[in-house]
Coordinates of C-alpha atoms in Angstrom, one line a residue:
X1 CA 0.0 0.0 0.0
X2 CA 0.6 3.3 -0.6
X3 CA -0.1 4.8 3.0
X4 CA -1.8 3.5 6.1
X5 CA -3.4 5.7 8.7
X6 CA -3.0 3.0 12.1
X7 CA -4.9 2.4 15.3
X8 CA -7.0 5.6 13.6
X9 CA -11.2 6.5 15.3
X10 CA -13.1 6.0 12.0
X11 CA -15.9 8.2 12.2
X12 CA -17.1 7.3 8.5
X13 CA -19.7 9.7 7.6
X14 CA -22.5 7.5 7.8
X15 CA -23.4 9.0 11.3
X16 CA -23.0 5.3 12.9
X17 CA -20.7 5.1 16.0
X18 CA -16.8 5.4 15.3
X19 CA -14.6 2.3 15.5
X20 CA -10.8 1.8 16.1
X21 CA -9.1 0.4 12.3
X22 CA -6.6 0.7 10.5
X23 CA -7.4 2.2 7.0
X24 CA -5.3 1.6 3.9
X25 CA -4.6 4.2 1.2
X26 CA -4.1 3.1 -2.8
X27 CA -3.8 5.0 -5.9
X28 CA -6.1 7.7 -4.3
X29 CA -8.2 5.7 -3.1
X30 CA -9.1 3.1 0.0
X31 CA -8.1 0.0 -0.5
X32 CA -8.5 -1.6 3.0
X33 CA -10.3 -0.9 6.3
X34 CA -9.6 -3.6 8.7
X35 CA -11.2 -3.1 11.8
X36 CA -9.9 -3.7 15.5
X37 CA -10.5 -6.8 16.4
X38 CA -11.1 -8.6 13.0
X39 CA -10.9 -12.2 12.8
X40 CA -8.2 -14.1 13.1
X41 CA -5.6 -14.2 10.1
X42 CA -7.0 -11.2 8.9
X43 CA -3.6 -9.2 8.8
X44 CA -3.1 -5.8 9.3
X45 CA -2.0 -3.4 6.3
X46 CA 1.4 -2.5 5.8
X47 CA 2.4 0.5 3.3
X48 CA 5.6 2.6 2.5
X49 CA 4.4 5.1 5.1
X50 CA 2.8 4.3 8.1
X51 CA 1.1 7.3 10.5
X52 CA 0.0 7.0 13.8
X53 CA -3.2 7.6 14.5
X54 CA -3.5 6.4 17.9
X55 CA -5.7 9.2 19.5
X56 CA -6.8 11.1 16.2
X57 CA -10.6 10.7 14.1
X58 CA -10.0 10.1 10.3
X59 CA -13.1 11.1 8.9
X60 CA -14.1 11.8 5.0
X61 CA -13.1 15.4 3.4
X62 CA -15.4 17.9 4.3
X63 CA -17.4 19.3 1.9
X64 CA -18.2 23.4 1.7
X65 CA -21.2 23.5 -0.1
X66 CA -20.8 27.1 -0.2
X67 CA -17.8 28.7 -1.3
X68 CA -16.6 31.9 -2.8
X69 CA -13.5 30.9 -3.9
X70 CA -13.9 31.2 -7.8
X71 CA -11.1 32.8 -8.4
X72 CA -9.1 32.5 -5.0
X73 CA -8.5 28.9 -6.1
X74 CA -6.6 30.0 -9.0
X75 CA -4.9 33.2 -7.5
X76 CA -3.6 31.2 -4.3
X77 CA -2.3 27.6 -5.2
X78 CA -1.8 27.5 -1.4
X79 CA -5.5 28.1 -0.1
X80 CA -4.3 26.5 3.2
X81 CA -8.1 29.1 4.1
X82 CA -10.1 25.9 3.3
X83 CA -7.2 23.1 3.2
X84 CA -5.7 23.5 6.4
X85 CA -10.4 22.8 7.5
X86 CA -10.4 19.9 6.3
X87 CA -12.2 21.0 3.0
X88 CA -11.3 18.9 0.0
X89 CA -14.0 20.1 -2.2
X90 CA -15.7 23.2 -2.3
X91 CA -18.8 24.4 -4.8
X92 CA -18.3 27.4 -6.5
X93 CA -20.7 29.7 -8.5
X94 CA -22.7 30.5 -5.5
X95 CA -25.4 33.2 -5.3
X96 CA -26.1 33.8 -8.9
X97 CA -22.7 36.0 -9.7
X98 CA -20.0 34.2 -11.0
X99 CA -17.2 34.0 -14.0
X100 CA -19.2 31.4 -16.9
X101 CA -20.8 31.4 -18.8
X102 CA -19.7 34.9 -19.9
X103 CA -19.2 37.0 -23.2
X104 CA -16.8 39.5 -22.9
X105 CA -19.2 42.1 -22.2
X106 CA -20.6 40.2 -19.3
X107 CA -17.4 39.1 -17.7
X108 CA -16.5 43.0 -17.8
X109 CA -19.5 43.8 -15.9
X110 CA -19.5 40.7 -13.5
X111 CA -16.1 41.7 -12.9
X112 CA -16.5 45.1 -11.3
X113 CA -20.1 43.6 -9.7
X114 CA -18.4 41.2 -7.4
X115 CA -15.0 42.8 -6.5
X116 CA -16.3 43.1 -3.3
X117 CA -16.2 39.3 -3.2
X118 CA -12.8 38.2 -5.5
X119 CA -11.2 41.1 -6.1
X120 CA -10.8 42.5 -9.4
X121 CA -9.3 39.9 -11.2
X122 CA -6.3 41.7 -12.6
X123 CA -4.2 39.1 -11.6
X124 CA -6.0 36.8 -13.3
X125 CA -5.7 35.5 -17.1
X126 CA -9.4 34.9 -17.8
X127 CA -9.0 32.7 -20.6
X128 CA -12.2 31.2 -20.6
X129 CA -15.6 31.9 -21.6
X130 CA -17.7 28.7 -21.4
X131 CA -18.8 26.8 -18.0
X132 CA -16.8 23.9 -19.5
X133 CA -13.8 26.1 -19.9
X134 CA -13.7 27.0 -16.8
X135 CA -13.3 23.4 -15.5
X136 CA -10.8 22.9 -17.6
X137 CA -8.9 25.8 -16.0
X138 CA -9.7 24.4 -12.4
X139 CA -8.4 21.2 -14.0
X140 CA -4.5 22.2 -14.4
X141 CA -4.2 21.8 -10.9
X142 CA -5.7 23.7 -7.1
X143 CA -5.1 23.0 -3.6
X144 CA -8.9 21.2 -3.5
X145 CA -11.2 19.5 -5.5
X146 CA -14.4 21.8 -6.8
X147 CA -18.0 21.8 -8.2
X148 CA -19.6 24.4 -9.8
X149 CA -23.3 25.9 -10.0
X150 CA -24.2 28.2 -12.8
X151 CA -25.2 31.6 -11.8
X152 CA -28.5 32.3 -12.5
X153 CA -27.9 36.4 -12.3
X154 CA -24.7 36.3 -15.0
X155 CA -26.8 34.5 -17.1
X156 CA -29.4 37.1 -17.2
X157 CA -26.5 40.0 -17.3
X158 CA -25.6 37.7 -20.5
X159 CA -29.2 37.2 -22.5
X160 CA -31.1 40.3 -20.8
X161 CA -28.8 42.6 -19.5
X162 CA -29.5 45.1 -16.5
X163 CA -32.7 46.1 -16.8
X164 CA -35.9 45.1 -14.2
X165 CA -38.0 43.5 -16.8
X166 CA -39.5 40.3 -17.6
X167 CA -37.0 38.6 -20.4
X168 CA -38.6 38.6 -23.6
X169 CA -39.1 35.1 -25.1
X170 CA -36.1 34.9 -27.6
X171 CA -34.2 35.8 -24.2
X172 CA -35.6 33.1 -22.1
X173 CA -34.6 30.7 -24.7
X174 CA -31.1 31.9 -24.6
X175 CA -30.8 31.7 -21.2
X176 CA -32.2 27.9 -21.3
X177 CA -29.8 27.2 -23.8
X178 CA -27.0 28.6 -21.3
X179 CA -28.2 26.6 -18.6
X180 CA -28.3 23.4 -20.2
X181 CA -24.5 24.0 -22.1
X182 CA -23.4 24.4 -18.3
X183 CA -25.2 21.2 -17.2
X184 CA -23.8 19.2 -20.0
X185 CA -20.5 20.9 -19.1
X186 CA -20.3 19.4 -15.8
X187 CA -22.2 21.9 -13.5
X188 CA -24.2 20.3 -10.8
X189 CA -26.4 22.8 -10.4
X190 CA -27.4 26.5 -10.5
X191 CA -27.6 29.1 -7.9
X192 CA -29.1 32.7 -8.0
X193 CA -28.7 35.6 -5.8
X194 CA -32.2 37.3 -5.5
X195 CA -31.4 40.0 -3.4
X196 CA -28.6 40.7 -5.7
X197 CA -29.1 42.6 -9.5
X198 CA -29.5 41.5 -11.8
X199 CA -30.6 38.1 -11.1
X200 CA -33.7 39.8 -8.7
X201 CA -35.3 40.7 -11.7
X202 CA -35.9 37.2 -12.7
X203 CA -40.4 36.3 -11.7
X204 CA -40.8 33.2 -10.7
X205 CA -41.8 32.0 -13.8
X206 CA -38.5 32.8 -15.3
X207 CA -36.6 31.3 -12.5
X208 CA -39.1 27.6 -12.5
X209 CA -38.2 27.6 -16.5
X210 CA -34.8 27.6 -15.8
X211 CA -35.4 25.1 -13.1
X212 CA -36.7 22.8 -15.5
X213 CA -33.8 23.0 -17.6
X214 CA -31.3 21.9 -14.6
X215 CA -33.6 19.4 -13.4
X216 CA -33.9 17.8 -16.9
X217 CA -29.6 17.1 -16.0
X218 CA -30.6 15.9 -12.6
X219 CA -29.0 19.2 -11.0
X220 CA -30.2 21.7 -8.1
X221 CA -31.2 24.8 -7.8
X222 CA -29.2 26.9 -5.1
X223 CA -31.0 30.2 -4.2
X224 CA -30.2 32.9 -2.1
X225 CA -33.6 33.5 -2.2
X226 CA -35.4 37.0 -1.8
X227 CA -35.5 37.8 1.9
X228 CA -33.6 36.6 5.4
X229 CA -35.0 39.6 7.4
X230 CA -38.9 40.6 6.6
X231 CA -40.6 38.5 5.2
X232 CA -37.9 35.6 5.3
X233 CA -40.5 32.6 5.3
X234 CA -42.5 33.5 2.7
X235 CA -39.0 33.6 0.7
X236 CA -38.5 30.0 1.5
X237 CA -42.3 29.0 1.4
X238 CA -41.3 30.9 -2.4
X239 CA -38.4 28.4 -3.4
X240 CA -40.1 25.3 -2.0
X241 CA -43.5 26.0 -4.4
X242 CA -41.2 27.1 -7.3
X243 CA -38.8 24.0 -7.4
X244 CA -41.9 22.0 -6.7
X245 CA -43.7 22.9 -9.6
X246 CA -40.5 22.6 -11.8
X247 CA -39.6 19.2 -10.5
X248 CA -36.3 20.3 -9.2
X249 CA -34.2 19.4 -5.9
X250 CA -33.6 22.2 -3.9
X251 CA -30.7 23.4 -1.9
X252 CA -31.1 26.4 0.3
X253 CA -28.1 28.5 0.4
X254 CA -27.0 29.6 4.3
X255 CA -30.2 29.0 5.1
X256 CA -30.7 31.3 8.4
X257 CA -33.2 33.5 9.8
X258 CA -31.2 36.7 10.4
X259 CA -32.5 40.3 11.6
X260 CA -34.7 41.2 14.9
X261 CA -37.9 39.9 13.0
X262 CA -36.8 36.5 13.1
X263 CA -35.3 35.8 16.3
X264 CA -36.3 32.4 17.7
X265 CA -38.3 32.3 14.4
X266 CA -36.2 29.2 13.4
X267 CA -38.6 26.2 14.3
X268 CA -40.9 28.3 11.7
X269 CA -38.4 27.3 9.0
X270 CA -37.9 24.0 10.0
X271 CA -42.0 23.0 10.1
X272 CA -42.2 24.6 6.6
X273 CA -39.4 22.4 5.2
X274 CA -40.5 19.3 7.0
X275 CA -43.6 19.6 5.6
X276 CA -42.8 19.6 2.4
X277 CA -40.1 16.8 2.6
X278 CA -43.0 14.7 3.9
X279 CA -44.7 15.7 1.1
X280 CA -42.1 14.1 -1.2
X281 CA -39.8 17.2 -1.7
X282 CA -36.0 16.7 -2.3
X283 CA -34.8 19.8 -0.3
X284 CA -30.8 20.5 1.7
X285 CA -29.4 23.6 3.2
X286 CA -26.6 24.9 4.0
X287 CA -25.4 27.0 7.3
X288 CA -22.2 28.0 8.5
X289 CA -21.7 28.6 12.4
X290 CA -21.8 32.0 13.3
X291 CA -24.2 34.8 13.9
X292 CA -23.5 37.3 11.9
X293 CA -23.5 37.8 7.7
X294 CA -21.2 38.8 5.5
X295 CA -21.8 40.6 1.7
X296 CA -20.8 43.8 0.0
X297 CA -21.8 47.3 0.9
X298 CA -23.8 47.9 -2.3
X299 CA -25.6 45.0 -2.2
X300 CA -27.9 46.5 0.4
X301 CA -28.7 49.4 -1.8
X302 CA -32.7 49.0 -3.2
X303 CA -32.5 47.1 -6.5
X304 CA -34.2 50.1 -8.4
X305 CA -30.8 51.4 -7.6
X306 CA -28.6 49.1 -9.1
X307 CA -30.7 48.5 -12.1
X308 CA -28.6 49.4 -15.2
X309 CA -25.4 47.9 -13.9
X310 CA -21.8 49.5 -11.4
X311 CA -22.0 52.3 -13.7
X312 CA -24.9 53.6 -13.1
X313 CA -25.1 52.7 -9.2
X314 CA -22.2 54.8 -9.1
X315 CA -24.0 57.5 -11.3
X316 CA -27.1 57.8 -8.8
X317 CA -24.7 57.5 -5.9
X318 CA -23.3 61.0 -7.5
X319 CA -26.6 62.8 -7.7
X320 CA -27.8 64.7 -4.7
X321 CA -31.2 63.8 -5.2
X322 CA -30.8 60.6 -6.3
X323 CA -28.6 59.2 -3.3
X324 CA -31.7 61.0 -0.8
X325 CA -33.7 58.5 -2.2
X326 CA -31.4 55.9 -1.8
X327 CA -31.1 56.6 2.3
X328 CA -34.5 57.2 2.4
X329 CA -34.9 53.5 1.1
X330 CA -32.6 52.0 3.4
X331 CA -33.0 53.8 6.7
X332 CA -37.3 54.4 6.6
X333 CA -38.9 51.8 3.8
X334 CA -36.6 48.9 4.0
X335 CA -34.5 48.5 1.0
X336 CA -34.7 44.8 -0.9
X337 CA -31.0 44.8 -0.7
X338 CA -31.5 44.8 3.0
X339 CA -34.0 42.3 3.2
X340 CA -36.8 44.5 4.0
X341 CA -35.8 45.6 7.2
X342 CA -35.1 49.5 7.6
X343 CA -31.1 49.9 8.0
X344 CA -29.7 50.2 11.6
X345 CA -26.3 51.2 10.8
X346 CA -24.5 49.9 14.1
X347 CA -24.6 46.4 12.7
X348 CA -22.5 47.0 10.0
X349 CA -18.6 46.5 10.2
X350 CA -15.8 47.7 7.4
X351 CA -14.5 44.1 6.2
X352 CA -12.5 45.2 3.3
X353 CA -11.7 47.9 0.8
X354 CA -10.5 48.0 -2.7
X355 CA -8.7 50.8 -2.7
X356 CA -5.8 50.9 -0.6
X357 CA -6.2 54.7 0.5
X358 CA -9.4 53.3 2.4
X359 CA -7.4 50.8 4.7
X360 CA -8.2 52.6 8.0
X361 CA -12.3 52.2 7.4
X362 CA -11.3 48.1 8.2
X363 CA -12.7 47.1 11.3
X364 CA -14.7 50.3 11.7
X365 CA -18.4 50.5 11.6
X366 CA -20.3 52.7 9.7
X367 CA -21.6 55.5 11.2
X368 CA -24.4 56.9 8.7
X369 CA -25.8 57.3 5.5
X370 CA -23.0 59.6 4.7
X371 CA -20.4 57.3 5.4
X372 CA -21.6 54.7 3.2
X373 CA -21.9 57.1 0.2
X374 CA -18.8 57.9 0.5
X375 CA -17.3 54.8 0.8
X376 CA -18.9 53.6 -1.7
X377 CA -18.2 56.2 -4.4
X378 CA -14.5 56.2 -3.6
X379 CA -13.8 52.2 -3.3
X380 CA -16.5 52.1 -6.5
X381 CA -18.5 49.9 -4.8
X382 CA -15.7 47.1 -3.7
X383 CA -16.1 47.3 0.2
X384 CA -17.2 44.5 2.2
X385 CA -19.0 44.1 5.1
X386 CA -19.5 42.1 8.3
X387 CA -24.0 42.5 9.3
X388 CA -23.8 42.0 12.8
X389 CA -27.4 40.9 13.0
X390 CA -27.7 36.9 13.5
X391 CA -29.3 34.7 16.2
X392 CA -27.4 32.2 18.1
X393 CA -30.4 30.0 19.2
X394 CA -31.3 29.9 15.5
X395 CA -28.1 29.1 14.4
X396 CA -28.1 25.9 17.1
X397 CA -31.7 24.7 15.7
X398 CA -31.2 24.7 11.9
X399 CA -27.9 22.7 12.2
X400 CA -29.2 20.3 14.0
X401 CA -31.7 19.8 11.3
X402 CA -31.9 15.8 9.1
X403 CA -31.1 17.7 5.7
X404 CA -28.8 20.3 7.3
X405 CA -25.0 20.5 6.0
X406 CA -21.7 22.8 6.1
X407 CA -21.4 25.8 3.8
X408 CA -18.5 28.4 4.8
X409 CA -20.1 31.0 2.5
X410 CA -16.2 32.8 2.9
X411 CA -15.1 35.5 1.2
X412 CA -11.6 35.6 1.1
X413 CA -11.0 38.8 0.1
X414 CA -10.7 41.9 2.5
X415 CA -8.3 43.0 5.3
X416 CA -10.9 41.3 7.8
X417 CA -12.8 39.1 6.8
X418 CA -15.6 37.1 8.4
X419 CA -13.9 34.5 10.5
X420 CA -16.1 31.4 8.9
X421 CA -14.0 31.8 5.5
X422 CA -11.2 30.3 7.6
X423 CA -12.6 28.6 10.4
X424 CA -16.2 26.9 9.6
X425 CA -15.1 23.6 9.8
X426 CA -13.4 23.0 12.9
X427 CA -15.5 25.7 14.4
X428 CA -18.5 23.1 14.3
X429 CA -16.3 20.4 15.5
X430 CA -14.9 22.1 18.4
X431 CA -17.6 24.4 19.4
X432 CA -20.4 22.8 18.6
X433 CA -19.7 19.4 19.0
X434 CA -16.9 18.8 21.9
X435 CA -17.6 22.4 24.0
X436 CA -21.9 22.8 23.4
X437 CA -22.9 19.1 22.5
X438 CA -25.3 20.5 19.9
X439 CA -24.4 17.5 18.0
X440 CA -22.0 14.3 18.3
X441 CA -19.4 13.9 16.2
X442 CA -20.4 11.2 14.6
X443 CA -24.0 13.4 13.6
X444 CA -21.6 16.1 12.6
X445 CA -18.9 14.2 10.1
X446 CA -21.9 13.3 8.3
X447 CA -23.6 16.6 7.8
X448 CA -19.6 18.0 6.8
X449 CA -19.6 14.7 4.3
X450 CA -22.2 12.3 3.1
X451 CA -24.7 14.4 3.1
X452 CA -23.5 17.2 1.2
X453 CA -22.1 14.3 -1.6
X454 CA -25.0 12.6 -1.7
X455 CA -26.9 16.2 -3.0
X456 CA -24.1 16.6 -5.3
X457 CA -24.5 12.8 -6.5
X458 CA -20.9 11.8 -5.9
X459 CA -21.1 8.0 -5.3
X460 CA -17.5 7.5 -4.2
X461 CA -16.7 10.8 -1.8
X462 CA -17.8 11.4 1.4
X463 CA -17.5 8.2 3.3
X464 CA -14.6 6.1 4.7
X465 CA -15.3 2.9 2.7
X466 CA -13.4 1.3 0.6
X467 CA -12.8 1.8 -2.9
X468 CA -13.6 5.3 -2.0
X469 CA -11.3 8.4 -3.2
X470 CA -9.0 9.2 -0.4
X471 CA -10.3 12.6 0.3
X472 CA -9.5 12.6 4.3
X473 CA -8.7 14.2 7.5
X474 CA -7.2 13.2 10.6
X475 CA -7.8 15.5 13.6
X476 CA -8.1 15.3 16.9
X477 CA -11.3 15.5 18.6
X478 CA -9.7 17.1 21.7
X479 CA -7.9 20.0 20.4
X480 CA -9.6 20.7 17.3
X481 CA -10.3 24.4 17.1
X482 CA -10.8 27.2 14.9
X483 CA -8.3 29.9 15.5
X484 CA -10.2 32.4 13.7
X485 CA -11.4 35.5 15.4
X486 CA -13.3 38.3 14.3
X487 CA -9.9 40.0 15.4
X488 CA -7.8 37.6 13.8
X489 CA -9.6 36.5 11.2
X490 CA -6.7 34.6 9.2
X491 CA -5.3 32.3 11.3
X492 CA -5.4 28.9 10.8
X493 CA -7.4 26.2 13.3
X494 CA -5.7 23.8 15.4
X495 CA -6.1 20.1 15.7
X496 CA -5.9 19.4 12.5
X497 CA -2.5 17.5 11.6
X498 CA -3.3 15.5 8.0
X499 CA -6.0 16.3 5.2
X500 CA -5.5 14.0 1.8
X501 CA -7.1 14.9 -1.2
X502 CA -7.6 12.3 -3.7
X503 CA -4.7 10.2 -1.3
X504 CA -2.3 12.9 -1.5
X505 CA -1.3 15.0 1.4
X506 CA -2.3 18.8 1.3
X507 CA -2.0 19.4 4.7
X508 CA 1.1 17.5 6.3
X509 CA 2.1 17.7 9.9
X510 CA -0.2 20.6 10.0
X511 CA 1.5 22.2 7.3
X512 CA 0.6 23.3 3.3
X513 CA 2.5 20.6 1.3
X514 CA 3.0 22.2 -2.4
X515 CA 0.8 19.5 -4.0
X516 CA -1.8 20.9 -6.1
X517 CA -4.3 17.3 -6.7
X518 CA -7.8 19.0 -6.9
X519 CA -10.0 19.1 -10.3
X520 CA -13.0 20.0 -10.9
X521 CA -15.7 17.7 -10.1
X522 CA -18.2 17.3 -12.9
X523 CA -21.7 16.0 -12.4
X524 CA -22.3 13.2 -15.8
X525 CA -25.6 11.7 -16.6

């Protein structure tokens, strides 16, 4: 054998109790588990390398089911930010805005709309167009293995444009067309973002058509549906009908209930979805451990305002008149941007700027109406925020929820950013499992790892069985922490020695190794 993890706590995914085994790795994948205590004759494994694992829980890869790495993974062949977790697949394409399928026009415009969440991309050769291309780029070589969603509001920046308006027929067929290219490119899904423009424009009658479509490739459809403040479960109950009509699987992106309205509001949620899983719906979600959100600073903006592209939000942001509309929006009606619940200003925190000259507004929160305009205008609409405005008994609830699994929803990009982009994973292992007892560990694994490959329809990930690909971590249930803090919010968790990917070692000793082993995961027919 190739490698064999000794005397190791299986905890395989599968939920069941953990036992002591000795698990063999070969060519990438797991070519023997031989438990303690087998029957006589039945040898143990020997390999070239041999780790001791007397003490430590090997457990499958986890899986981030919602990550914002889209570009990082390209920019930073390190990403020890999701490696040194445990993560050893992400899915990308998250909340309707990513990079493909793009024209150039559209990749120029998506570009300056999500700085706030990748950075500008200068750094980056963009030299694809297609969904399919895109794989292929993410198939040269990155620190993890990832899946990818089609983004509902590029698609519509694509066929349609900017503009808050039904799509015209011709459109609609373009945009189906674009959806099923990136399914039978490998996509496994599609997301959308609809409290973001331009993919809020989209009815529900758009959005079920293009349901259809990725339902037709066995996909899902990932929203970041159209409230988490006022209104929030009439947003879900929205989703659940929609994907229900079009015969689709749904997965509900960090699926919280956020803002004053909703506190304790969660076992709402959770009724609603039960009842339509007993009704025969195929519905998941996604959480990440912490209470408060994280997003750009013009995404809270009304979407009347952002209609018409950066340009133009940047235009109105100008005009005197225009911008008194704006704060009238935000701080008296409610903006959509902000969920429908009037701004209170003290829950938001400076999490990163574009422009270097802004550096000092990191860490800061924002004091006004004012200050927002301004930053805004003068980072041209790349600052990032931290919303201070979660609840920690709902957080508790959902995760302990049957179709409940671990998203990071991390942006990596800022001066400080939220601490979950670095420290989701161990954070639910050592905070929520060994300190809090929300769940076991053996509950947890599975909600980091079967279950999230089981929605993405991967038949040989997330489980310790073998014949499986060798995605794996080795931590230690006592130590395991996440050292990020909303002070320090890159540094690296604890506990965590060994993480394989595909049966190579990307995390060593606790240490980056320079292997590179991830591709893109594709789903097939």
């Amino acid at each position: 054998m190739d490698l064999v993890f000794r005397d190791a706590e299986v905890v395989d995914g599968t939920g069941g109790a953990s036992y002591r085994a000795d698990v063999a790795i070969e060519g990438g994948r797991i070519a023997a588990i031989v438990k303690e205590g087998a029957a006589a004759g039945c040898q143990r494994p020997t390999a070239r390398r041999v780790v001791d694992a007397e003490g430590l829980a090997l457990s499958p890869g986890f899986i981030d089911m919602h990550a914002h790495s889209d570009l990082a993974l390209l920019r930073d062949p390190d990403h020890s930010a999701k490696a040194a977790q445990g993560v050893t697949l992400e899915v990308l394409g998250q909340d309707g805005l990513s990079y493909a399928p793009v024209d150039d026009r559209t990749l120029a415009e998506v570009r300056k709309a999500i700085t706030g969440w990748n950075g500008s991309g200068d750094d980056i050769d963009f030299d694809w167009r297609t969904v399919g291309e895109y794989l292929d780029r993410l198939d040269r070589g990155i620190a993890v293995n990832a899946a990818y969603l089609i983004p509902q509001g590029t698609v519509r920046m694509y066929a349609v444009g900017w503009e808050d308006r039904p799509a015209t027929e011709p459109e609609l067929d373009h945009m189906r067309r674009l959806v099923a290219e990136g399914m039978e490119q490998g996509a496994v899904g599609m997301s959308s973002g609809l409290t973001y423009t331009p993919g809020m424009y989209a009815k529900d009658a758009e959005l079920t058509e293009l349901c259809r479509v990725v339902a037709g490739y066995g996909g899902y459809y990932c929203p970041h549906h159209r409230s988490y403040g006022a209104g929030a479960l009439e947003a879900y109950g929205e989703m659940v009908r929609l994907t229900r009509e079009a015969g689709c699987a749904l997965h509900l992106a960090h699926a919280t209930m956020n803002f004053g309205v909703n506190e304790g509001r969660a076992p709402e949620l959770l009724a609603l979805l039960d009842e339509a899983l007993d009704a025969g719906s195929d519905i998941s979600l996604d959480t990440y451990p912490y209470t408060p959100g994280c997003t750009t600073l013009v995404a809270v903006l009304p979407s009347w305002a952002s209609e018409g592209g950066p340009e133009a939000v940047l235009a109105r942001l100008r005009d005197d008149g225009t911008a008194e509309r704006i704060r009238h929006h935000l701080e008296v009606l409610g903006s959509d941007g902000c969920h429908g619940v009037p701004m209170d200003w003290d829950t938001i925190e400076i999490s990163g700027v574009s422009e270097g000259a802004l550096a000092d507004w990191v860490g800061r929160r924002v004091d006004g109406w004012a200050t927002a305009r301004r930053l805004l205008l003068e980072d041209r609409l790349g600052t990032t925020i931290l919303q201070h405005v979660g609840h920690e008994e709902n957080v508790r609830t959902i995760m302990r929820h049957r179709v409940h699994t671990g998203g990071s929803d991390g942006i990596l990009q800022g001066l400080k950013p939220h601490p979950r982009a670095y420290g989701t994973f161990p954070q639910y292992l050592g905070r929520y499992v060994r300190d809090l007892g929300v769940l076991t560990l053996e509950e947890c694994v599975a909600h980091l790892t079967s279950r999230p490959a089981a929605r993405l329809g991967l038949t040989d990930r997330g489980l310790v069985r073998e014949g499986h690909r060798a995605d794996l971590v080795l931590f230690d249930p006592e130590t395991v922490s996440a050292g990020a803090t909303y002070a320090s919010p890159r540094t690296l968790p604890t506990g965590i020695p060994h993480v394989l990917v595909d049966g190579e070692f990307v995390m060593e000793d606790g240490k980056r190794t320079s292997a590179l082993p991830g591709r893109s995961v594709r789903r097939t027919r």
